Short mmCIF file of N, CA, C and O in Angstrom, two decimals:
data_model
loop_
_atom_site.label_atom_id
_atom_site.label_comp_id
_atom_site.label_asym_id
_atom_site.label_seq_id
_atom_site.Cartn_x
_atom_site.Cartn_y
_atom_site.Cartn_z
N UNK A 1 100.88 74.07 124.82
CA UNK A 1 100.56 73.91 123.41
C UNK A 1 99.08 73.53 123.26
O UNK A 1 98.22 73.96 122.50
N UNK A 2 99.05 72.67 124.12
CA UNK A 2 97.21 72.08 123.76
C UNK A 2 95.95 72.82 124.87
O UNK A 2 94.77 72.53 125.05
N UNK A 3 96.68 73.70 125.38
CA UNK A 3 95.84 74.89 126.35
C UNK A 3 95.33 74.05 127.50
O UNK A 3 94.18 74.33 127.83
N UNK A 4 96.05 72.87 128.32
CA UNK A 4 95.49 72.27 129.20
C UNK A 4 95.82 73.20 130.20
O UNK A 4 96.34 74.29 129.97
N UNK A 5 95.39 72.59 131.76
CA UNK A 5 95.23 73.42 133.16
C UNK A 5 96.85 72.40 133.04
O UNK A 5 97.19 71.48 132.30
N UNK A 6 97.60 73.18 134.24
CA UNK A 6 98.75 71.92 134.65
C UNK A 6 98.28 70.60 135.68
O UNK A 6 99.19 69.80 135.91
N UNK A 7 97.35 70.40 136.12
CA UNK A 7 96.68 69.52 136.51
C UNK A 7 96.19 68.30 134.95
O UNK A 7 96.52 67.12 134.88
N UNK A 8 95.66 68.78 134.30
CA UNK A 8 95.65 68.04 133.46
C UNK A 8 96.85 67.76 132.26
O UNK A 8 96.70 67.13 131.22
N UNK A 9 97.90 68.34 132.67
CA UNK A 9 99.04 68.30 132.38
C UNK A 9 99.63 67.02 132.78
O UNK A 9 99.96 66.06 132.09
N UNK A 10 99.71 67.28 134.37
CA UNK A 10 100.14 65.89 134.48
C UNK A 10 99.69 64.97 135.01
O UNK A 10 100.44 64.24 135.65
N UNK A 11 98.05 64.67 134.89
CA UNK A 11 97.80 63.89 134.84
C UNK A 11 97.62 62.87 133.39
O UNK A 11 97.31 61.68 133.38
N UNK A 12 97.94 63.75 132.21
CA UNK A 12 98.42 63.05 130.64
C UNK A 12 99.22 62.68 130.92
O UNK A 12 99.25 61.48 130.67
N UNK A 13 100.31 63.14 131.50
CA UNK A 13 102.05 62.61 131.56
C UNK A 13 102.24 61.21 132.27
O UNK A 13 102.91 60.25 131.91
N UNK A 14 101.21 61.44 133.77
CA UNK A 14 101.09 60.05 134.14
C UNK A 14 100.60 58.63 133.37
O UNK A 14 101.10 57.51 133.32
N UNK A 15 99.29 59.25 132.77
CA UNK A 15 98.50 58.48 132.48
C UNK A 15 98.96 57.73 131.03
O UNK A 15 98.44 56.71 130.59
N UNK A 16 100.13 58.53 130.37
CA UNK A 16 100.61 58.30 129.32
C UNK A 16 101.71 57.48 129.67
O UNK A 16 101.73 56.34 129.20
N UNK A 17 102.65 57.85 130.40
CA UNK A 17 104.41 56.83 130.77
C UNK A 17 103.94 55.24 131.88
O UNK A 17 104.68 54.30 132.15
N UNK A 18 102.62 55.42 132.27
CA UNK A 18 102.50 54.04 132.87
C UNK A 18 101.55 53.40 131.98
O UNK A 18 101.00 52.39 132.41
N UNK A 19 101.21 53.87 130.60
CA UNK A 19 100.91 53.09 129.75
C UNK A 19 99.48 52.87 129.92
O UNK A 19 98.93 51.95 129.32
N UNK A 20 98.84 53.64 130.67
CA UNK A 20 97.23 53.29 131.17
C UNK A 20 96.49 53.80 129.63
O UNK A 20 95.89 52.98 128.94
N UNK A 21 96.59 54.94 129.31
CA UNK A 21 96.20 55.54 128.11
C UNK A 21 94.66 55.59 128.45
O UNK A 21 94.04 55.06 127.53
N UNK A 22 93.58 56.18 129.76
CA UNK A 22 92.77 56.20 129.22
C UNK A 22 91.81 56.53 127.73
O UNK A 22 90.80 56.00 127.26
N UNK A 23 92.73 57.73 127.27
CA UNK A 23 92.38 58.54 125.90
C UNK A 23 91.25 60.09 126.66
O UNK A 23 90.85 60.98 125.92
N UNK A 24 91.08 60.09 127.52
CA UNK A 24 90.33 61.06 127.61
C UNK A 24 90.89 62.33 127.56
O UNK A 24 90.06 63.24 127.49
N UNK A 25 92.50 62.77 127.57
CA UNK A 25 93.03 63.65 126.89
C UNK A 25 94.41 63.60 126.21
O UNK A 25 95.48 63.45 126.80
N UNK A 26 94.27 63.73 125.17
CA UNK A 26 94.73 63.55 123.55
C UNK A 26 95.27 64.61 123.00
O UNK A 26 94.37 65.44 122.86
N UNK A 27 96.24 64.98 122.64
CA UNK A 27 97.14 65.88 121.60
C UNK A 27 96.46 66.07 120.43
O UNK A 27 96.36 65.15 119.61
N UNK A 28 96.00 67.10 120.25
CA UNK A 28 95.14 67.97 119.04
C UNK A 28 95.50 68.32 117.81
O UNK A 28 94.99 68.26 116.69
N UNK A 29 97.09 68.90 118.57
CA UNK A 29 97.57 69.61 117.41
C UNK A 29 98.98 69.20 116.58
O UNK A 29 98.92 68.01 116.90
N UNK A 30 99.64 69.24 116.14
CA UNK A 30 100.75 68.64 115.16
C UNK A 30 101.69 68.22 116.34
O UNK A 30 102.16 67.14 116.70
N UNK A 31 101.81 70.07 117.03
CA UNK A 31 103.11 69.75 117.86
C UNK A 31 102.85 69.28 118.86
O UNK A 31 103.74 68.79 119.56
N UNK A 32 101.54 69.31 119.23
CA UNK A 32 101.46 68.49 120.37
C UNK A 32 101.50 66.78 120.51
O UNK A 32 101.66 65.95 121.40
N UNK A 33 101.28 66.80 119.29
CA UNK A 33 101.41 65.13 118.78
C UNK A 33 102.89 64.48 118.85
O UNK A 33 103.21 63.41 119.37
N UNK A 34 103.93 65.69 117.97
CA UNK A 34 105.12 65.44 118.06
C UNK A 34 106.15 65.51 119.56
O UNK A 34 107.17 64.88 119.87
N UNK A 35 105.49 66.38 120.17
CA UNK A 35 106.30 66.55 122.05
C UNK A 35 105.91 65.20 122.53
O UNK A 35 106.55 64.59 123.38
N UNK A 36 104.56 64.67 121.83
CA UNK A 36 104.16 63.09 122.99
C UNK A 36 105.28 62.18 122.24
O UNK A 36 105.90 61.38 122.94
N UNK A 37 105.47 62.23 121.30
CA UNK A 37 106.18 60.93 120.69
C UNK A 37 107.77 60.76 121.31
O UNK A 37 108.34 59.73 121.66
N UNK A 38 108.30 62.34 121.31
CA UNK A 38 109.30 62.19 122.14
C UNK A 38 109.08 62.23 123.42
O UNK A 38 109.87 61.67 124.18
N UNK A 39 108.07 62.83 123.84
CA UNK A 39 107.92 62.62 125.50
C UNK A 39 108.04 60.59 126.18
O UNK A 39 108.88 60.10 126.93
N UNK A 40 106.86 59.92 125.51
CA UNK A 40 106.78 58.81 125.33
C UNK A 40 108.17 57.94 125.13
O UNK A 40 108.31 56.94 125.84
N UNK A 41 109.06 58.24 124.30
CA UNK A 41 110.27 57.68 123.57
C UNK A 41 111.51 57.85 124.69
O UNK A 41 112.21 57.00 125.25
N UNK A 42 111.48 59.08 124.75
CA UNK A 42 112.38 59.42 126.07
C UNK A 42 111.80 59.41 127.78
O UNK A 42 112.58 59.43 128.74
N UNK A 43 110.64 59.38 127.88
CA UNK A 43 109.71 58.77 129.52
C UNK A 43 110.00 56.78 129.62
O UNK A 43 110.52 56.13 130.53
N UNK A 44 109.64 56.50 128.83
CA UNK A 44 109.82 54.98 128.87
C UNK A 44 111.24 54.75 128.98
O UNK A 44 111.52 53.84 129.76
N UNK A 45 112.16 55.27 128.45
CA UNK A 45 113.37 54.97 128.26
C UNK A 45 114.06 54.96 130.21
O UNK A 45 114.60 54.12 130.92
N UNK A 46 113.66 56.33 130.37
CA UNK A 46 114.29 56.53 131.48
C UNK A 46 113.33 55.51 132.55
O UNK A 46 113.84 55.03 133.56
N UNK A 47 112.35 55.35 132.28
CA UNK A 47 111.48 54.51 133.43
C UNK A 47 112.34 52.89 133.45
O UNK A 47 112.72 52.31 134.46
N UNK A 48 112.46 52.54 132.37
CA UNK A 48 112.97 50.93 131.95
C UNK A 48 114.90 51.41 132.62
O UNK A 48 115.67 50.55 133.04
N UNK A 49 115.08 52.20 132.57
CA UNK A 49 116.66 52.27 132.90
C UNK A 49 116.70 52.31 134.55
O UNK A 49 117.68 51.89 135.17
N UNK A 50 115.52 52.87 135.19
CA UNK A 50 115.31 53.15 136.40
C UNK A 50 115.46 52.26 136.65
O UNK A 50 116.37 52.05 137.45
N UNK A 51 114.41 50.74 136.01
CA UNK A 51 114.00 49.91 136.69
C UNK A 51 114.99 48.71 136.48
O UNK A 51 115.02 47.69 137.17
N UNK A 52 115.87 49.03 135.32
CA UNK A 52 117.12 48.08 135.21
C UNK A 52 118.23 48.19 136.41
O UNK A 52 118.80 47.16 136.77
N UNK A 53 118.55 49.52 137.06
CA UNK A 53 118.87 50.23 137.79
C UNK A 53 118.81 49.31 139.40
O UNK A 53 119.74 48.91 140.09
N UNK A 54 117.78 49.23 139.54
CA UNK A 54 116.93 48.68 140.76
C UNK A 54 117.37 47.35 140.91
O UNK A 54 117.79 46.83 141.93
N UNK A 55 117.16 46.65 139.34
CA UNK A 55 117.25 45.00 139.15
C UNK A 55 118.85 44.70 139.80
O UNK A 55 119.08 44.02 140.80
N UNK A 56 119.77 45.34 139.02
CA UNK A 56 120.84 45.23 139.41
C UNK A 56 121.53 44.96 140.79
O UNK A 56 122.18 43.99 141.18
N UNK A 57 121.10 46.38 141.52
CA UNK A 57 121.20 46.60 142.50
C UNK A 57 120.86 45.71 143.79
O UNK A 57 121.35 45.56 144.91
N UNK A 58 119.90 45.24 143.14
CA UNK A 58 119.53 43.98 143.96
C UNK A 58 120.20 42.71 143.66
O UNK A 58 120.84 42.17 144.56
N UNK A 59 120.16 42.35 142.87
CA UNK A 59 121.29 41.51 142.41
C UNK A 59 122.49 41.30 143.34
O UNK A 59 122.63 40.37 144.14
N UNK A 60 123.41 42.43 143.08
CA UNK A 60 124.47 42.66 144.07
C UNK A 60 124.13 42.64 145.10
O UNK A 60 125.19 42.31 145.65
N UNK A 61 123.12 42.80 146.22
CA UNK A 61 122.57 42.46 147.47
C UNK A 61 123.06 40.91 147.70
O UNK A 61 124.00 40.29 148.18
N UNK A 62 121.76 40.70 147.01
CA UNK A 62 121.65 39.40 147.06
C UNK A 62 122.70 38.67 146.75
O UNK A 62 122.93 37.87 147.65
N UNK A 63 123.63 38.57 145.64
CA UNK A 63 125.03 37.98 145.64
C UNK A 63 125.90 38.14 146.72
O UNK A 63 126.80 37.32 146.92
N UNK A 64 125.71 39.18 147.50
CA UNK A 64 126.87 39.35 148.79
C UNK A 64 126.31 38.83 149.80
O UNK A 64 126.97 38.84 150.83
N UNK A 65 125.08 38.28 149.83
CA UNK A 65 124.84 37.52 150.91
C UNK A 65 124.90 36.18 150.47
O UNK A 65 124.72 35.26 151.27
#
């Protein structure tokens, strides 16, 4: 949509879901504005579930010992 290389593809995707945001590449156009909001909405979601995921898991480790 925003005519990037896929290199700078995902390096937005990174730079966007770990929250760094340099800004040096930015969504131009309507829809590209609208794919980040759900990209963002649904990337965080699954990152925080990952990491609830993990918490747990350890948890139960650690309780069985």
């Amino acid at each position: 949509i925003e005519g990037w290389s896929w290199l700078d593809s995902i390096y937005f995707s990174i730079i966007t879901l770990t929250t760094i945001g340099y800004g040096d590449f930015s969504p131009q156009t309507s829809e590209g504005k609208l794919f980040t909001i759900f990209y963002i909405l649904i990337g965080i979601g699954i990152i925080l579930s990952f990491v609830n995921t993990i918490y747990h898991h350890y948890n139960k480790v650690k309780a069985k010992k």
